[in-house]
PDB file of C-alpha atoms in Angstrom:
ATOM      1  CA  UNK A 852     -35.735 -41.206  28.319  1.00  0.00           C
ATOM      2  CA  UNK A 853     -36.950 -39.736  25.077  1.00  0.00           C
ATOM      3  CA  UNK A 854     -34.231 -38.213  22.999  1.00  0.00           C
ATOM      4  CA  UNK A 855     -34.685 -35.052  20.955  1.00  0.00           C
ATOM      5  CA  UNK A 856     -33.766 -35.078  17.272  1.00  0.00           C
ATOM      6  CA  UNK A 857     -30.507 -33.334  16.535  1.00  0.00           C
ATOM      7  CA  UNK A 858     -30.675 -30.180  14.484  1.00  0.00           C
ATOM      8  CA  UNK A 859     -28.586 -30.153  11.312  1.00  0.00           C
ATOM      9  CA  UNK A 860     -25.319 -28.258  11.693  1.00  0.00           C
ATOM     10  CA  UNK A 861     -25.132 -24.991   9.847  1.00  0.00           C
ATOM     11  CA  UNK A 862     -22.023 -24.356   7.756  1.00  0.00           C
ATOM     12  CA  UNK A 863     -19.511 -22.084   9.464  1.00  0.00           C
ATOM     13  CA  UNK A 864     -19.294 -18.590   8.107  1.00  0.00           C
ATOM     14  CA  UNK A 865     -15.827 -17.418   7.092  1.00  0.00           C
ATOM     15  CA  UNK A 866     -14.210 -14.986   9.487  1.00  0.00           C
ATOM     16  CA  UNK A 867     -13.181 -11.666   7.999  1.00  0.00           C
ATOM     17  CA  UNK A 868      -9.616 -11.311   9.269  1.00  0.00           C
ATOM     18  CA  UNK A 869      -8.425 -14.717  10.434  1.00  0.00           C
ATOM     19  CA  UNK A 870      -7.702 -16.106   6.942  1.00  0.00           C
ATOM     20  CA  UNK A 871      -9.448 -19.453   7.549  1.00  0.00           C
ATOM     21  CA  UNK A 872     -11.617 -19.371   4.453  1.00  0.00           C
ATOM     22  CA  UNK A 873      -9.371 -17.736   1.900  1.00  0.00           C
ATOM     23  CA  UNK A 874      -8.512 -19.332  -1.456  1.00  0.00           C
ATOM     24  CA  UNK A 875      -5.313 -20.999  -2.456  1.00  0.00           C
ATOM     25  CA  UNK A 876      -2.838 -18.701  -4.221  1.00  0.00           C
ATOM     26  CA  UNK A 877      -2.873 -20.586  -7.499  1.00  0.00           C
ATOM     27  CA  UNK A 878      -6.610 -19.989  -8.023  1.00  0.00           C
ATOM     28  CA  UNK A 879      -6.385 -16.517  -9.578  1.00  0.00           C
ATOM     29  CA  UNK A 880     -10.120 -16.082 -10.166  1.00  0.00           C
ATOM     30  CA  UNK A 881     -10.978 -16.976  -6.595  1.00  0.00           C
ATOM     31  CA  UNK A 882      -8.200 -14.708  -5.374  1.00  0.00           C
ATOM     32  CA  UNK A 883      -9.648 -11.664  -7.121  1.00  0.00           C
ATOM     33  CA  UNK A 884     -13.166 -12.439  -5.911  1.00  0.00           C
ATOM     34  CA  UNK A 885     -12.034 -12.988  -2.346  1.00  0.00           C
ATOM     35  CA  UNK A 886      -9.883  -9.876  -2.287  1.00  0.00           C
ATOM     36  CA  UNK A 887     -12.692  -7.771  -3.709  1.00  0.00           C
ATOM     37  CA  UNK A 888     -15.090  -9.144  -1.102  1.00  0.00           C
ATOM     38  CA  UNK A 889     -12.582  -8.213   1.589  1.00  0.00           C
ATOM     39  CA  UNK A 890     -12.553  -4.565   0.568  1.00  0.00           C
ATOM     40  CA  UNK A 891     -16.348  -4.358   0.779  1.00  0.00           C
ATOM     41  CA  UNK A 892     -16.249  -5.402   4.456  1.00  0.00           C
ATOM     42  CA  UNK A 893     -13.478  -3.069   5.571  1.00  0.00           C
ATOM     43  CA  UNK A 894     -15.706  -0.084   6.203  1.00  0.00           C
ATOM     44  CA  UNK A 895     -17.756  -2.117   8.683  1.00  0.00           C
ATOM     45  CA  UNK A 896     -14.810  -3.076  10.928  1.00  0.00           C
ATOM     46  CA  UNK A 897     -12.087  -1.535  13.022  1.00  0.00           C
ATOM     47  CA  UNK A 898     -13.918   1.502  14.419  1.00  0.00           C
ATOM     48  CA  UNK A 899     -16.561   2.186  17.043  1.00  0.00           C
ATOM     49  CA  UNK A 900     -20.031   3.528  16.304  1.00  0.00           C
ATOM     50  CA  UNK A 901     -19.646   7.029  17.817  1.00  0.00           C
ATOM     51  CA  UNK A 902     -16.609   7.810  15.635  1.00  0.00           C
ATOM     52  CA  UNK A 903     -18.550   6.933  12.473  1.00  0.00           C
ATOM     53  CA  UNK A 904     -21.455   9.125  13.613  1.00  0.00           C
ATOM     54  CA  UNK A 905     -19.100  12.065  14.191  1.00  0.00           C
ATOM     55  CA  UNK A 906     -17.625  11.686  10.709  1.00  0.00           C
ATOM     56  CA  UNK A 907     -21.102  11.640   9.163  1.00  0.00           C
ATOM     57  CA  UNK A 908     -21.963  14.922  10.846  1.00  0.00           C
ATOM     58  CA  UNK A 909     -18.743  16.690   9.852  1.00  0.00           C
ATOM     59  CA  UNK A 910     -17.986  16.748   6.117  1.00  0.00           C
ATOM     60  CA  UNK A 911     -14.482  18.193   6.646  1.00  0.00           C
ATOM     61  CA  UNK A 912     -11.808  15.509   6.284  1.00  0.00           C
ATOM     62  CA  UNK A 913     -10.045  14.982   9.600  1.00  0.00           C
ATOM     63  CA  UNK A 914      -8.010  11.768   9.810  1.00  0.00           C
ATOM     64  CA  UNK A 915      -8.055   8.104   8.859  1.00  0.00           C
ATOM     65  CA  UNK A 916      -5.563   5.293   9.459  1.00  0.00           C
ATOM     66  CA  UNK A 917      -4.889   2.171   7.385  1.00  0.00           C
ATOM     67  CA  UNK A 918      -3.234  -0.782   9.112  1.00  0.00           C
ATOM     68  CA  UNK A 919      -1.973  -3.779   7.159  1.00  0.00           C
ATOM     69  CA  UNK A 920       0.641  -6.509   7.108  1.00  0.00           C
ATOM     70  CA  UNK A 921       2.439  -8.551   4.428  1.00  0.00           C
ATOM     71  CA  UNK A 922      -0.712 -10.664   3.949  1.00  0.00           C
ATOM     72  CA  UNK A 923      -3.085  -7.720   3.780  1.00  0.00           C
ATOM     73  CA  UNK A 924      -5.742  -7.910   6.491  1.00  0.00           C
ATOM     74  CA  UNK A 925      -6.370  -4.186   5.966  1.00  0.00           C
ATOM     75  CA  UNK A 926      -8.177  -2.393   8.778  1.00  0.00           C
ATOM     76  CA  UNK A 927      -9.448   1.185   8.905  1.00  0.00           C
ATOM     77  CA  UNK A 928      -9.894   3.510  11.861  1.00  0.00           C
ATOM     78  CA  UNK A 929     -10.344   7.205  12.527  1.00  0.00           C
ATOM     79  CA  UNK A 930     -13.144   9.791  12.406  1.00  0.00           C
ATOM     80  CA  UNK A 931     -13.050  10.186   8.612  1.00  0.00           C
ATOM     81  CA  UNK A 932     -13.304   6.524   7.657  1.00  0.00           C
ATOM     82  CA  UNK A 933     -16.728   7.191   6.089  1.00  0.00           C
ATOM     83  CA  UNK A 934     -14.848   9.211   3.440  1.00  0.00           C
ATOM     84  CA  UNK A 935     -13.115   6.027   2.222  1.00  0.00           C
ATOM     85  CA  UNK A 936     -14.492   3.904  -0.620  1.00  0.00           C
ATOM     86  CA  UNK A 937     -12.929   0.543  -1.627  1.00  0.00           C
ATOM     87  CA  UNK A 938     -11.621   0.561  -5.201  1.00  0.00           C
ATOM     88  CA  UNK A 939     -11.065  -3.189  -5.555  1.00  0.00           C
ATOM     89  CA  UNK A 940      -8.233  -5.714  -5.211  1.00  0.00           C
ATOM     90  CA  UNK A 941      -6.244  -7.099  -8.140  1.00  0.00           C
ATOM     91  CA  UNK A 942      -3.313  -9.526  -8.589  1.00  0.00           C
ATOM     92  CA  UNK A 943      -0.253  -7.833 -10.091  1.00  0.00           C
ATOM     93  CA  UNK A 944       2.324  -9.909 -11.921  1.00  0.00           C
ATOM     94  CA  UNK A 945       6.009  -9.060 -12.261  1.00  0.00           C
ATOM     95  CA  UNK A 946       5.559  -6.224  -9.785  1.00  0.00           C
ATOM     96  CA  UNK A 947       3.648  -4.063 -12.257  1.00  0.00           C
ATOM     97  CA  UNK A 948       1.200  -1.544 -10.825  1.00  0.00           C
ATOM     98  CA  UNK A 949      -2.498  -2.050 -11.467  1.00  0.00           C
ATOM     99  CA  UNK A 950      -4.052   0.843 -13.453  1.00  0.00           C
ATOM    100  CA  UNK A 951      -6.677   1.969 -10.935  1.00  0.00           C
ATOM    101  CA  UNK A 952      -9.146   4.630 -12.064  1.00  0.00           C
ATOM    102  CA  UNK A 953      -8.926   7.756  -9.920  1.00  0.00           C
ATOM    103  CA  UNK A 954     -11.696  10.382 -10.150  1.00  0.00           C
ATOM    104  CA  UNK A 955     -10.372  13.909 -10.613  1.00  0.00           C
ATOM    105  CA  UNK A 956     -11.415  15.115  -7.149  1.00  0.00           C
ATOM    106  CA  UNK A 957     -10.208  12.139  -5.095  1.00  0.00           C
ATOM    107  CA  UNK A 958      -7.054  10.776  -3.549  1.00  0.00           C
ATOM    108  CA  UNK A 959      -6.174   7.161  -4.388  1.00  0.00           C
ATOM    109  CA  UNK A 960      -4.406   4.954  -1.834  1.00  0.00           C
ATOM    110  CA  UNK A 961      -2.954   1.678  -3.159  1.00  0.00           C
ATOM    111  CA  UNK A 962      -1.743  -0.967  -0.698  1.00  0.00           C
ATOM    112  CA  UNK A 963       0.448  -3.769  -2.071  1.00  0.00           C
ATOM    113  CA  UNK A 964       0.588  -7.071  -0.186  1.00  0.00           C
ATOM    114  CA  UNK A 965       0.554 -10.834  -0.682  1.00  0.00           C
ATOM    115  CA  UNK A 966      -2.809 -12.647  -0.885  1.00  0.00           C
ATOM    116  CA  UNK A 967      -4.230 -13.661   2.472  1.00  0.00           C
ATOM    117  CA  UNK A 968      -3.975 -17.447   2.154  1.00  0.00           C
ATOM    118  CA  UNK A 969      -4.253 -18.130   5.870  1.00  0.00           C
ATOM    119  CA  UNK A 970      -0.852 -19.846   5.853  1.00  0.00           C
ATOM    120  CA  UNK A 971       0.919 -17.145   7.875  1.00  0.00           C
ATOM    121  CA  UNK A 972       0.476 -16.771  11.625  1.00  0.00           C
ATOM    122  CA  UNK A 973       1.925 -14.168  13.956  1.00  0.00           C
ATOM    123  CA  UNK A 974       2.914 -17.007  16.300  1.00  0.00           C
ATOM    124  CA  UNK A 975       5.544 -18.057  13.790  1.00  0.00           C
ATOM    125  CA  UNK A 976       7.623 -15.096  14.909  1.00  0.00           C
ATOM    126  CA  UNK A 977       9.182 -12.271  12.948  1.00  0.00           C
ATOM    127  CA  UNK A 978      11.319 -14.330  10.602  1.00  0.00           C
ATOM    128  CA  UNK A 979      12.040 -12.703   7.260  1.00  0.00           C
ATOM    129  CA  UNK A 980       9.267 -13.407   4.747  1.00  0.00           C
ATOM    130  CA  UNK A 981      10.685 -14.090   1.295  1.00  0.00           C
ATOM    131  CA  UNK A 982       8.500 -13.427  -1.762  1.00  0.00           C
ATOM    132  CA  UNK A 983       6.636 -16.664  -2.645  1.00  0.00           C
ATOM    133  CA  UNK A 984       7.455 -17.536  -6.230  1.00  0.00           C
ATOM    134  CA  UNK A 985       4.094 -19.248  -6.843  1.00  0.00           C
ATOM    135  CA  UNK A 986       2.044 -16.192  -5.897  1.00  0.00           C
ATOM    136  CA  UNK A 987       1.262 -12.848  -7.485  1.00  0.00           C
ATOM    137  CA  UNK A 988       1.161  -9.838  -5.201  1.00  0.00           C
ATOM    138  CA  UNK A 989      -2.169  -8.064  -4.699  1.00  0.00           C
ATOM    139  CA  UNK A 990      -2.920  -4.350  -4.892  1.00  0.00           C
ATOM    140  CA  UNK A 991      -5.899  -3.145  -2.863  1.00  0.00           C
ATOM    141  CA  UNK A 992      -7.129   0.359  -3.672  1.00  0.00           C
ATOM    142  CA  UNK A 993      -9.134   2.943  -1.736  1.00  0.00           C
ATOM    143  CA  UNK A 994     -10.560   6.285  -2.863  1.00  0.00           C
ATOM    144  CA  UNK A 995     -10.377   9.089  -0.308  1.00  0.00           C
ATOM    145  CA  UNK A 996     -13.148  11.647  -0.703  1.00  0.00           C
ATOM    146  CA  UNK A 997     -11.241  14.888  -0.189  1.00  0.00           C
ATOM    147  CA  UNK A 998     -10.277  17.611  -2.648  1.00  0.00           C
ATOM    148  CA  UNK A 999      -8.209  19.376   0.009  1.00  0.00           C
ATOM    149  CA  UNK A1000      -4.610  18.688   0.997  1.00  0.00           C
ATOM    150  CA  UNK A1001      -3.947  15.814   3.390  1.00  0.00           C
ATOM    151  CA  UNK A1002      -0.736  14.857   5.122  1.00  0.00           C
ATOM    152  CA  UNK A1003       0.457  11.252   4.769  1.00  0.00           C
ATOM    153  CA  UNK A1004       2.463   9.572   7.537  1.00  0.00           C
ATOM    154  CA  UNK A1005       3.906   6.060   7.507  1.00  0.00           C
ATOM    155  CA  UNK A1006       4.350   4.515  10.961  1.00  0.00           C
ATOM    156  CA  UNK A1007       4.249   7.981  12.486  1.00  0.00           C
ATOM    157  CA  UNK A1008       6.811   9.514  10.116  1.00  0.00           C
ATOM    158  CA  UNK A1009       5.736  12.207   7.608  1.00  0.00           C
ATOM    159  CA  UNK A1010       5.887  11.309   3.922  1.00  0.00           C
ATOM    160  CA  UNK A1011       4.351  14.130   1.882  1.00  0.00           C
ATOM    161  CA  UNK A1012       1.327  16.363   1.371  1.00  0.00           C
ATOM    162  CA  UNK A1013      -1.132  15.038  -1.188  1.00  0.00           C
ATOM    163  CA  UNK A1014      -4.089  16.307  -3.161  1.00  0.00           C
ATOM    164  CA  UNK A1015      -5.746  14.627  -6.172  1.00  0.00           C
ATOM    165  CA  UNK A1016      -2.881  12.156  -6.432  1.00  0.00           C
ATOM    166  CA  UNK A1017      -1.983   8.490  -5.885  1.00  0.00           C
ATOM    167  CA  UNK A1018      -0.154   7.164  -2.822  1.00  0.00           C
ATOM    168  CA  UNK A1019       1.315   3.646  -2.839  1.00  0.00           C
ATOM    169  CA  UNK A1020       2.449   1.582   0.154  1.00  0.00           C
ATOM    170  CA  UNK A1021       4.225  -1.794  -0.224  1.00  0.00           C
ATOM    171  CA  UNK A1022       4.350  -4.412   2.556  1.00  0.00           C
ATOM    172  CA  UNK A1023       5.494  -7.422   0.510  1.00  0.00           C
ATOM    173  CA  UNK A1024       9.016  -7.402   1.998  1.00  0.00           C
ATOM    174  CA  UNK A1025       8.037  -7.147   5.659  1.00  0.00           C
ATOM    175  CA  UNK A1026       8.155  -9.992   8.154  1.00  0.00           C
ATOM    176  CA  UNK A1027       5.170 -12.073   9.210  1.00  0.00           C
ATOM    177  CA  UNK A1028       3.262 -10.206  11.887  1.00  0.00           C
ATOM    178  CA  UNK A1029       4.955  -6.890  11.066  1.00  0.00           C
ATOM    179  CA  UNK A1030       2.218  -4.264  10.602  1.00  0.00           C
ATOM    180  CA  UNK A1031       2.498  -0.955   8.753  1.00  0.00           C
ATOM    181  CA  UNK A1032       0.283   2.010   9.593  1.00  0.00           C
ATOM    182  CA  UNK A1033      -0.556   4.728   7.071  1.00  0.00           C
ATOM    183  CA  UNK A1034      -2.268   7.839   8.455  1.00  0.00           C
ATOM    184  CA  UNK A1035      -3.913  10.604   6.420  1.00  0.00           C
ATOM    185  CA  UNK A1036      -4.817  13.849   8.195  1.00  0.00           C
ATOM    186  CA  UNK A1037      -6.239  17.165   7.029  1.00  0.00           C
ATOM    187  CA  UNK A1038      -4.182  20.387   7.068  1.00  0.00           C
ATOM    188  CA  UNK A1039      -6.563  22.229   9.449  1.00  0.00           C
ATOM    189  CA  UNK A1040      -5.796  25.717   8.204  1.00  0.00           C
ATOM    190  CA  UNK A1041      -2.444  27.468   8.442  1.00  0.00           C
ATOM    191  CA  UNK A1042      -0.514  25.220  10.787  1.00  0.00           C
ATOM    192  CA  UNK A1043       3.267  24.690  10.264  1.00  0.00           C
ATOM    193  CA  UNK A1044       4.067  22.517   7.277  1.00  0.00           C
ATOM    194  CA  UNK A1045       1.147  23.747   5.208  1.00  0.00           C
ATOM    195  CA  UNK A1046       1.524  22.310   1.705  1.00  0.00           C
ATOM    196  CA  UNK A1047       2.619  24.176  -1.375  1.00  0.00           C
ATOM    197  CA  UNK A1048       1.800  23.120  -4.935  1.00  0.00           C
ATOM    198  CA  UNK A1049       4.339  20.614  -6.302  1.00  0.00           C
ATOM    199  CA  UNK A1050       6.468  21.480  -9.335  1.00  0.00           C
ATOM    200  CA  UNK A1051       4.824  21.012 -12.709  1.00  0.00           C
ATOM    201  CA  UNK A1052       5.402  17.495 -14.057  1.00  0.00           C
ATOM    202  CA  UNK A1053       3.405  17.915 -17.238  1.00  0.00           C
ATOM    203  CA  UNK A1054       6.227  16.362 -19.244  1.00  0.00           C
ATOM    204  CA  UNK A1055       5.838  13.132 -17.250  1.00  0.00           C
ATOM    205  CA  UNK A1056       2.126  12.936 -18.061  1.00  0.00           C
ATOM    206  CA  UNK A1057       2.948  12.620 -21.762  1.00  0.00           C
ATOM    207  CA  UNK A1058       5.158   9.565 -21.273  1.00  0.00           C
ATOM    208  CA  UNK A1059       3.883   6.038 -21.888  1.00  0.00           C
ATOM    209  CA  UNK A1060       4.070   4.211 -18.576  1.00  0.00           C
ATOM    210  CA  UNK A1061       4.029   0.827 -20.332  1.00  0.00           C
ATOM    211  CA  UNK A1062       7.107   1.468 -22.498  1.00  0.00           C
ATOM    212  CA  UNK A1063      10.621   0.915 -21.146  1.00  0.00           C
ATOM    213  CA  UNK A1064      12.745   4.062 -21.084  1.00  0.00           C
ATOM    214  CA  UNK A1065      16.165   5.303 -20.016  1.00  0.00           C
ATOM    215  CA  UNK A1066      16.603   7.354 -16.844  1.00  0.00           C
ATOM    216  CA  UNK A1067      19.597   8.909 -15.124  1.00  0.00           C
ATOM    217  CA  UNK A1068      19.938   7.529 -11.608  1.00  0.00           C
ATOM    218  CA  UNK A1069      19.750  10.251  -8.945  1.00  0.00           C
ATOM    219  CA  UNK A1070      21.822  10.358  -5.767  1.00  0.00           C
ATOM    220  CA  UNK A1071      19.978   8.859  -2.798  1.00  0.00           C
ATOM    221  CA  UNK A1072      22.037   8.329   0.337  1.00  0.00           C
ATOM    222  CA  UNK A1073      21.006   6.665   3.574  1.00  0.00           C
ATOM    223  CA  UNK A1074      19.518   9.357   5.799  1.00  0.00           C
ATOM    224  CA  UNK A1075      18.119  11.430   2.899  1.00  0.00           C
ATOM    225  CA  UNK A1076      14.825  13.089   3.781  1.00  0.00           C
ATOM    226  CA  UNK A1077      11.740  11.613   2.194  1.00  0.00           C
ATOM    227  CA  UNK A1078      10.873  14.879   0.429  1.00  0.00           C
ATOM    228  CA  UNK A1079      14.330  15.201  -1.126  1.00  0.00           C
ATOM    229  CA  UNK A1080      14.469  11.599  -2.335  1.00  0.00           C
ATOM    230  CA  UNK A1081      10.919  11.803  -3.693  1.00  0.00           C
ATOM    231  CA  UNK A1082      11.693  14.973  -5.654  1.00  0.00           C
ATOM    232  CA  UNK A1083      14.782  13.385  -7.238  1.00  0.00           C
ATOM    233  CA  UNK A1084      12.880  10.284  -8.354  1.00  0.00           C
ATOM    234  CA  UNK A1085       9.914  12.302  -9.614  1.00  0.00           C
ATOM    235  CA  UNK A1086      12.291  14.482 -11.644  1.00  0.00           C
ATOM    236  CA  UNK A1087      13.080  11.312 -13.611  1.00  0.00           C
ATOM    237  CA  UNK A1088       9.316  10.724 -14.019  1.00  0.00           C
ATOM    238  CA  UNK A1089       9.420   7.568 -11.896  1.00  0.00           C
ATOM    239  CA  UNK A1090       6.282   6.367 -10.160  1.00  0.00           C
ATOM    240  CA  UNK A1091       7.048   5.935  -6.449  1.00  0.00           C
ATOM    241  CA  UNK A1092       5.786   3.666  -3.696  1.00  0.00           C
ATOM    242  CA  UNK A1093       6.803   3.617  -0.028  1.00  0.00           C
ATOM    243  CA  UNK A1094       7.819   0.782   2.270  1.00  0.00           C
ATOM    244  CA  UNK A1095       8.942   0.866   5.889  1.00  0.00           C
ATOM    245  CA  UNK A1096      11.303  -1.476   7.687  1.00  0.00           C
ATOM    246  CA  UNK A1097      12.591  -1.423  11.268  1.00  0.00           C
ATOM    247  CA  UNK A1098      16.267  -1.047  12.084  1.00  0.00           C
ATOM    248  CA  UNK A1099      17.351   0.259   8.675  1.00  0.00           C
ATOM    249  CA  UNK A1100      18.656   3.714   9.625  1.00  0.00           C
ATOM    250  CA  UNK A1101      17.621   6.981  11.220  1.00  0.00           C
ATOM    251  CA  UNK A1102      13.887   6.857  11.802  1.00  0.00           C
ATOM    252  CA  UNK A1103      11.737   8.714   9.318  1.00  0.00           C
ATOM    253  CA  UNK A1104      14.478   9.053   6.699  1.00  0.00           C
ATOM    254  CA  UNK A1105      15.095   7.058   3.519  1.00  0.00           C
ATOM    255  CA  UNK A1106      17.399   4.089   4.049  1.00  0.00           C
ATOM    256  CA  UNK A1107      17.528   3.111   0.375  1.00  0.00           C
ATOM    257  CA  UNK A1108      15.763   3.427  -2.968  1.00  0.00           C
ATOM    258  CA  UNK A1109      15.003   0.570  -5.366  1.00  0.00           C
ATOM    259  CA  UNK A1110      14.806   1.395  -9.092  1.00  0.00           C
ATOM    260  CA  UNK A1111      13.234  -1.416 -11.210  1.00  0.00           C
ATOM    261  CA  UNK A1112      15.175  -2.556 -14.272  1.00  0.00           C
ATOM    262  CA  UNK A1113      13.450  -3.309 -17.576  1.00  0.00           C
ATOM    263  CA  UNK A1114      13.239  -6.924 -18.704  1.00  0.00           C
ATOM    264  CA  UNK A1115      14.215  -8.228 -15.264  1.00  0.00           C
ATOM    265  CA  UNK A1116      11.158  -8.383 -12.981  1.00  0.00           C
ATOM    266  CA  UNK A1117      13.215  -9.619 -10.030  1.00  0.00           C
ATOM    267  CA  UNK A1118      16.007  -7.023 -10.322  1.00  0.00           C
ATOM    268  CA  UNK A1119      16.429  -3.413  -9.277  1.00  0.00           C
ATOM    269  CA  UNK A1120      19.183  -0.870  -8.822  1.00  0.00           C
ATOM    270  CA  UNK A1121      19.749  -0.205  -5.122  1.00  0.00           C
ATOM    271  CA  UNK A1122      20.690   3.315  -4.012  1.00  0.00           C
ATOM    272  CA  UNK A1123      23.032   3.813  -2.247  1.00  0.00           C
ATOM    273  CA  UNK A1124      24.820   1.144  -4.237  1.00  0.00           C
ATOM    274  CA  UNK A1125      25.098  -2.332  -2.758  1.00  0.00           C
ATOM    275  CA  UNK A1126      27.664  -3.411  -5.332  1.00  0.00           C
ATOM    276  CA  UNK A1127      25.068  -4.204  -7.980  1.00  0.00           C
ATOM    277  CA  UNK A1128      24.560  -2.568 -11.375  1.00  0.00           C
ATOM    278  CA  UNK A1129      24.314   1.202 -11.655  1.00  0.00           C
ATOM    279  CA  UNK A1130      24.954   4.175  -9.427  1.00  0.00           C
ATOM    280  CA  UNK A1131      24.199   7.914  -9.295  1.00  0.00           C
ATOM    281  CA  UNK A1132      24.689   9.526 -12.691  1.00  0.00           C
ATOM    282  CA  UNK A1133      24.480   6.241 -14.610  1.00  0.00           C
ATOM    283  CA  UNK A1134      21.813   5.739 -17.274  1.00  0.00           C
ATOM    284  CA  UNK A1135      19.732   2.584 -16.955  1.00  0.00           C
ATOM    285  CA  UNK A1136      16.722   1.166 -18.772  1.00  0.00           C
ATOM    286  CA  UNK A1137      13.736   0.973 -16.434  1.00  0.00           C
ATOM    287  CA  UNK A1138      10.243  -0.486 -16.552  1.00  0.00           C
ATOM    288  CA  UNK A1139       7.998   2.505 -15.663  1.00  0.00           C
ATOM    289  CA  UNK A1140       5.044   0.196 -14.952  1.00  0.00           C
ATOM    290  CA  UNK A1141       6.917  -1.047 -11.886  1.00  0.00           C
ATOM    291  CA  UNK A1142       7.068   1.648  -9.192  1.00  0.00           C
ATOM    292  CA  UNK A1143      10.367   2.648  -7.643  1.00  0.00           C
ATOM    293  CA  UNK A1144      10.428   2.047  -3.891  1.00  0.00           C
ATOM    294  CA  UNK A1145      11.569   4.415  -1.154  1.00  0.00           C
ATOM    295  CA  UNK A1146      12.315   2.409   2.001  1.00  0.00           C
ATOM    296  CA  UNK A1147      11.692   4.529   5.091  1.00  0.00           C
ATOM    297  CA  UNK A1148      13.393   3.590   8.377  1.00  0.00           C
ATOM    298  CA  UNK A1149      10.757   2.852  11.001  1.00  0.00           C
TER     299      UNK A1149
END
């Protein structure tokens, strides 16, 4: 029998979300390139065709959801996903925030996670994931095209109303396979909870975010509402990011706040106090380039 010549095998294309073709963490240049390439594919996944068509026909911002885990794998869904533009992914050392550029009429969403190295699998269970010392965390940014107010919810719990601002979510301390879901929705007129303009923080705008400064620690108790805790941290001109963890208190309330200390990238004051340095009313030296974290009970 006559045999047919075998066709040459084509190289396998990397899969977007399974992590099989991602770079090793110590190759910083490849990490940035791979993370940036990831953000350019996000708008083509995670949502059906009809929803995208509806969003294109209606220019009013409705809703969009971001879903991500400790290794990124960001996915978008919702009728207003066409209003989202990737703003890039960047490694951040010592926990310092990347200085994303935010146009005056947009909302900036920054998602902090570890690089997707493909070494984590959901099948490994929900064991606690400790920060890998050899890796730098990654911040992935998205611009939301809306000049109106939107309501932000983390895992179904309200955070705050936002307009022309920056919202940060951190998943670097969650367990493998533990997904966080951020939802942005429009105000839709005069429904309950309609936003009001925040207090003027013009004095904060004049501060150098790259210079260590002293702050007076506010009181943040377990069970404090997100709005109350946020206002107390913002009064001290602290940049704030959110994280959510299961089983840490009454759902939707703040279980603790982490205030970064200057000169010690791996240290923070924990409120309410866990026996470490500092407590409400104490003055500490902080690194303003490292956001304070409000941990919300899921």
